[in-house]
Amino acid sequence: MAHRKDKGGQVLLRQLQGDLPVEKRPFRTVASGAGMSEEAVLDAIGTLAQQGVIRKFGAILRHQRAGITRNAMVVWAVPPDRTEEAGNVFASFREITHCYERRPPFQGRYNLFTMIHAGKGSLEELIGTISSKAGIGDYQVLESLEEFKKSSMEYF
């Protein structure tokens, strides 16, 4: 059984943190790289998921190619007593992929940060809808102009 702190667990996690091969049995290839059987890899993944080490597996969508051409980090000035409420409203929008509270607040007042993805022409309207639903009118839009790097974190 793999555990995140044992050497076998780290070897497996190293194999899993990169891209999985796009093939019929990707975990067989992972198993080969980790020196394990495919069954042992699947069992270890189950154990690591139960331990909370692995939360999910997911495909990475090249959003520009899918028509999601506009992205922005929006920073929101949310009163401290409304942070959780506003965070939950923001998190309810599928177009928001990240929502964080930051301290100290950016420019002394913007304490909630969201990353919003939208199709051509709809970003401003979407931000207006989010603002209205959350009841937060003090925000700044930091629109993405160019992507220099995007990768998953490698821990081991």
CSV table of C-alpha atoms in Angstrom, one decimal:
chain,number,residue,atom,x,y,z
A,1,MET,CA,0.0,0.0,0.0
A,2,ALA,CA,1.4,3.4,-1.0
A,3,HIS,CA,1.6,6.2,1.3
A,4,ARG,CA,2.8,9.7,0.4
A,5,LYS,CA,5.7,9.5,2.8
A,6,ASP,CA,7.1,6.2,1.7
A,7,LYS,CA,9.5,5.9,-1.2
A,8,GLY,CA,7.1,3.8,-3.4
A,9,GLY,CA,4.4,6.4,-2.8
A,10,GLN,CA,6.7,9.2,-4.0
A,11,VAL,CA,7.8,7.2,-7.1
A,12,LEU,CA,4.1,6.6,-8.0
A,13,LEU,CA,3.1,10.3,-7.3
A,14,ARG,CA,6.0,11.4,-9.5
A,15,GLN,CA,4.6,9.2,-12.3
A,16,LEU,CA,1.1,10.5,-11.8
A,17,GLN,CA,1.7,14.2,-11.5
A,18,GLY,CA,2.6,14.5,-15.2
A,19,ASP,CA,0.4,13.9,-18.2
A,20,LEU,CA,-1.1,10.5,-18.3
A,21,PRO,CA,-0.6,8.7,-21.7
A,22,VAL,CA,-3.6,8.9,-23.9
A,23,GLU,CA,-4.2,5.2,-24.5
A,24,LYS,CA,-6.6,2.5,-23.6
A,25,ARG,CA,-4.8,1.5,-20.3
A,26,PRO,CA,-2.8,4.5,-19.1
A,27,PHE,CA,-2.2,3.0,-15.7
A,28,ARG,CA,-0.3,0.1,-17.2
A,29,THR,CA,2.3,2.6,-18.5
A,30,VAL,CA,2.3,4.4,-15.2
A,31,ALA,CA,2.9,1.0,-13.5
A,32,SER,CA,5.8,0.3,-15.7
A,33,GLY,CA,7.5,3.6,-14.9
A,34,ALA,CA,6.9,3.1,-11.2
A,35,GLY,CA,8.1,-0.5,-11.1
A,36,MET,CA,4.7,-1.8,-10.0
A,37,SER,CA,1.9,-3.9,-11.5
A,38,GLU,CA,-1.1,-2.1,-12.9
A,39,GLU,CA,-3.3,-3.6,-10.1
A,40,ALA,CA,-0.9,-2.3,-7.5
A,41,VAL,CA,-1.0,1.2,-9.0
A,42,LEU,CA,-4.8,1.2,-9.0
A,43,ASP,CA,-4.9,0.0,-5.4
A,44,ALA,CA,-2.3,2.6,-4.4
A,45,ILE,CA,-4.3,5.3,-6.1
A,46,GLY,CA,-7.3,4.3,-4.1
A,47,THR,CA,-5.3,4.4,-0.9
A,48,LEU,CA,-3.8,7.8,-1.7
A,49,ALA,CA,-7.3,9.1,-2.6
A,50,GLN,CA,-8.7,7.8,0.8
A,51,GLN,CA,-5.8,9.6,2.6
A,52,GLY,CA,-6.6,12.8,0.8
A,53,VAL,CA,-3.3,12.9,-1.0
A,54,ILE,CA,-4.9,12.6,-4.5
A,55,ARG,CA,-8.1,14.6,-4.9
A,56,LYS,CA,-8.9,14.0,-8.5
A,57,PHE,CA,-7.7,13.2,-12.0
A,58,GLY,CA,-8.8,15.5,-14.8
A,59,ALA,CA,-8.2,16.4,-18.4
A,60,ILE,CA,-6.7,19.8,-19.3
A,61,LEU,CA,-8.8,21.6,-21.8
A,62,ARG,CA,-6.9,24.0,-24.1
A,63,HIS,CA,-9.6,26.7,-23.5
A,64,GLN,CA,-8.5,29.1,-26.3
A,65,ARG,CA,-9.1,26.3,-28.9
A,66,ALA,CA,-12.5,25.6,-27.3
A,67,GLY,CA,-13.6,29.2,-27.8
A,68,ILE,CA,-12.9,30.5,-24.2
A,69,THR,CA,-10.8,33.4,-25.5
A,70,ARG,CA,-10.9,35.9,-22.6
A,71,ASN,CA,-9.6,35.4,-19.1
A,72,ALA,CA,-9.3,37.8,-16.2
A,73,MET,CA,-8.3,37.8,-12.6
A,74,VAL,CA,-10.9,39.9,-10.8
A,75,VAL,CA,-10.0,41.3,-7.4
A,76,TRP,CA,-12.9,42.1,-5.1
A,77,ALA,CA,-13.1,44.3,-2.1
A,78,VAL,CA,-15.3,42.3,0.2
A,79,PRO,CA,-16.2,43.3,3.7
A,80,PRO,CA,-14.6,40.8,6.2
A,81,ASP,CA,-18.0,39.7,7.5
A,82,ARG,CA,-19.1,38.8,4.0
A,83,THR,CA,-16.0,37.0,2.8
A,84,GLU,CA,-17.4,33.5,3.1
A,85,GLU,CA,-20.8,34.4,1.6
A,86,ALA,CA,-19.2,36.2,-1.4
A,87,GLY,CA,-16.7,33.4,-1.9
A,88,ASN,CA,-19.6,30.9,-2.1
A,89,VAL,CA,-21.4,33.1,-4.6
A,90,PHE,CA,-18.3,33.4,-6.7
A,91,ALA,CA,-17.6,29.6,-6.5
A,92,SER,CA,-21.1,28.9,-7.8
A,93,PHE,CA,-20.2,30.2,-11.3
A,94,ARG,CA,-18.8,27.6,-13.6
A,95,GLU,CA,-16.8,30.3,-15.4
A,96,ILE,CA,-14.8,30.9,-12.2
A,97,THR,CA,-12.0,28.3,-11.8
A,98,HIS,CA,-10.1,29.8,-8.9
A,99,CYS,CA,-11.4,31.7,-5.9
A,100,TYR,CA,-9.0,32.7,-3.1
A,101,GLU,CA,-9.0,35.0,-0.1
A,102,ARG,CA,-5.6,36.8,0.1
A,103,ARG,CA,-3.9,38.5,3.0
A,104,PRO,CA,-2.8,41.2,3.2
A,105,PRO,CA,-5.5,42.6,0.8
A,106,PHE,CA,-4.1,43.8,-2.5
A,107,GLN,CA,-3.9,47.6,-2.5
A,108,GLY,CA,-5.2,47.5,1.0
A,109,ARG,CA,-8.7,46.5,0.2
A,110,TYR,CA,-9.0,43.7,-2.5
A,111,ASN,CA,-9.2,40.5,-0.5
A,112,LEU,CA,-10.9,38.0,-2.8
A,113,PHE,CA,-9.4,36.9,-6.1
A,114,THR,CA,-11.2,35.1,-8.8
A,115,MET,CA,-10.0,33.7,-12.2
A,116,ILE,CA,-12.8,34.0,-14.7
A,117,HIS,CA,-12.9,32.5,-18.2
A,118,ALA,CA,-15.4,33.7,-20.9
A,119,GLY,CA,-16.0,33.5,-24.6
A,120,LYS,CA,-15.4,36.4,-26.9
A,121,GLY,CA,-17.3,39.6,-25.9
A,122,SER,CA,-19.0,38.2,-22.8
A,123,LEU,CA,-16.4,38.9,-20.1
A,124,GLU,CA,-17.7,42.3,-19.0
A,125,GLU,CA,-21.3,41.1,-19.0
A,126,LEU,CA,-20.4,38.0,-17.0
A,127,ILE,CA,-18.4,40.1,-14.4
A,128,GLY,CA,-21.4,42.4,-14.1
A,129,THR,CA,-23.7,39.4,-13.4
A,130,ILE,CA,-21.3,38.0,-10.8
A,131,SER,CA,-21.0,41.5,-9.1
A,132,SER,CA,-24.7,41.9,-9.0
A,133,LYS,CA,-25.4,38.4,-7.6
A,134,ALA,CA,-22.7,38.8,-4.9
A,135,GLY,CA,-23.7,42.4,-4.1
A,136,ILE,CA,-20.0,43.5,-4.4
A,137,GLY,CA,-19.5,46.5,-6.6
A,138,ASP,CA,-15.9,47.4,-5.7
A,139,TYR,CA,-13.6,45.3,-8.0
A,140,GLN,CA,-10.8,45.6,-10.5
A,141,VAL,CA,-10.5,43.5,-13.7
A,142,LEU,CA,-7.0,42.3,-14.5
A,143,GLU,CA,-7.5,40.9,-18.0
A,144,SER,CA,-5.0,38.3,-19.3
A,145,LEU,CA,-3.1,39.5,-22.3
A,146,GLU,CA,-0.5,36.8,-22.9
A,147,GLU,CA,0.2,33.4,-21.4
A,148,PHE,CA,3.9,32.8,-20.7
A,149,LYS,CA,3.6,29.6,-18.7
A,150,LYS,CA,0.9,27.2,-17.7
A,151,SER,CA,1.7,23.9,-16.1
A,152,SER,CA,0.7,21.6,-13.2
A,153,MET,CA,2.7,21.8,-10.1
A,154,GLU,CA,5.3,19.0,-9.7
A,155,TYR,CA,5.9,18.1,-6.1
A,156,PHE,CA,8.3,15.2,-6.4
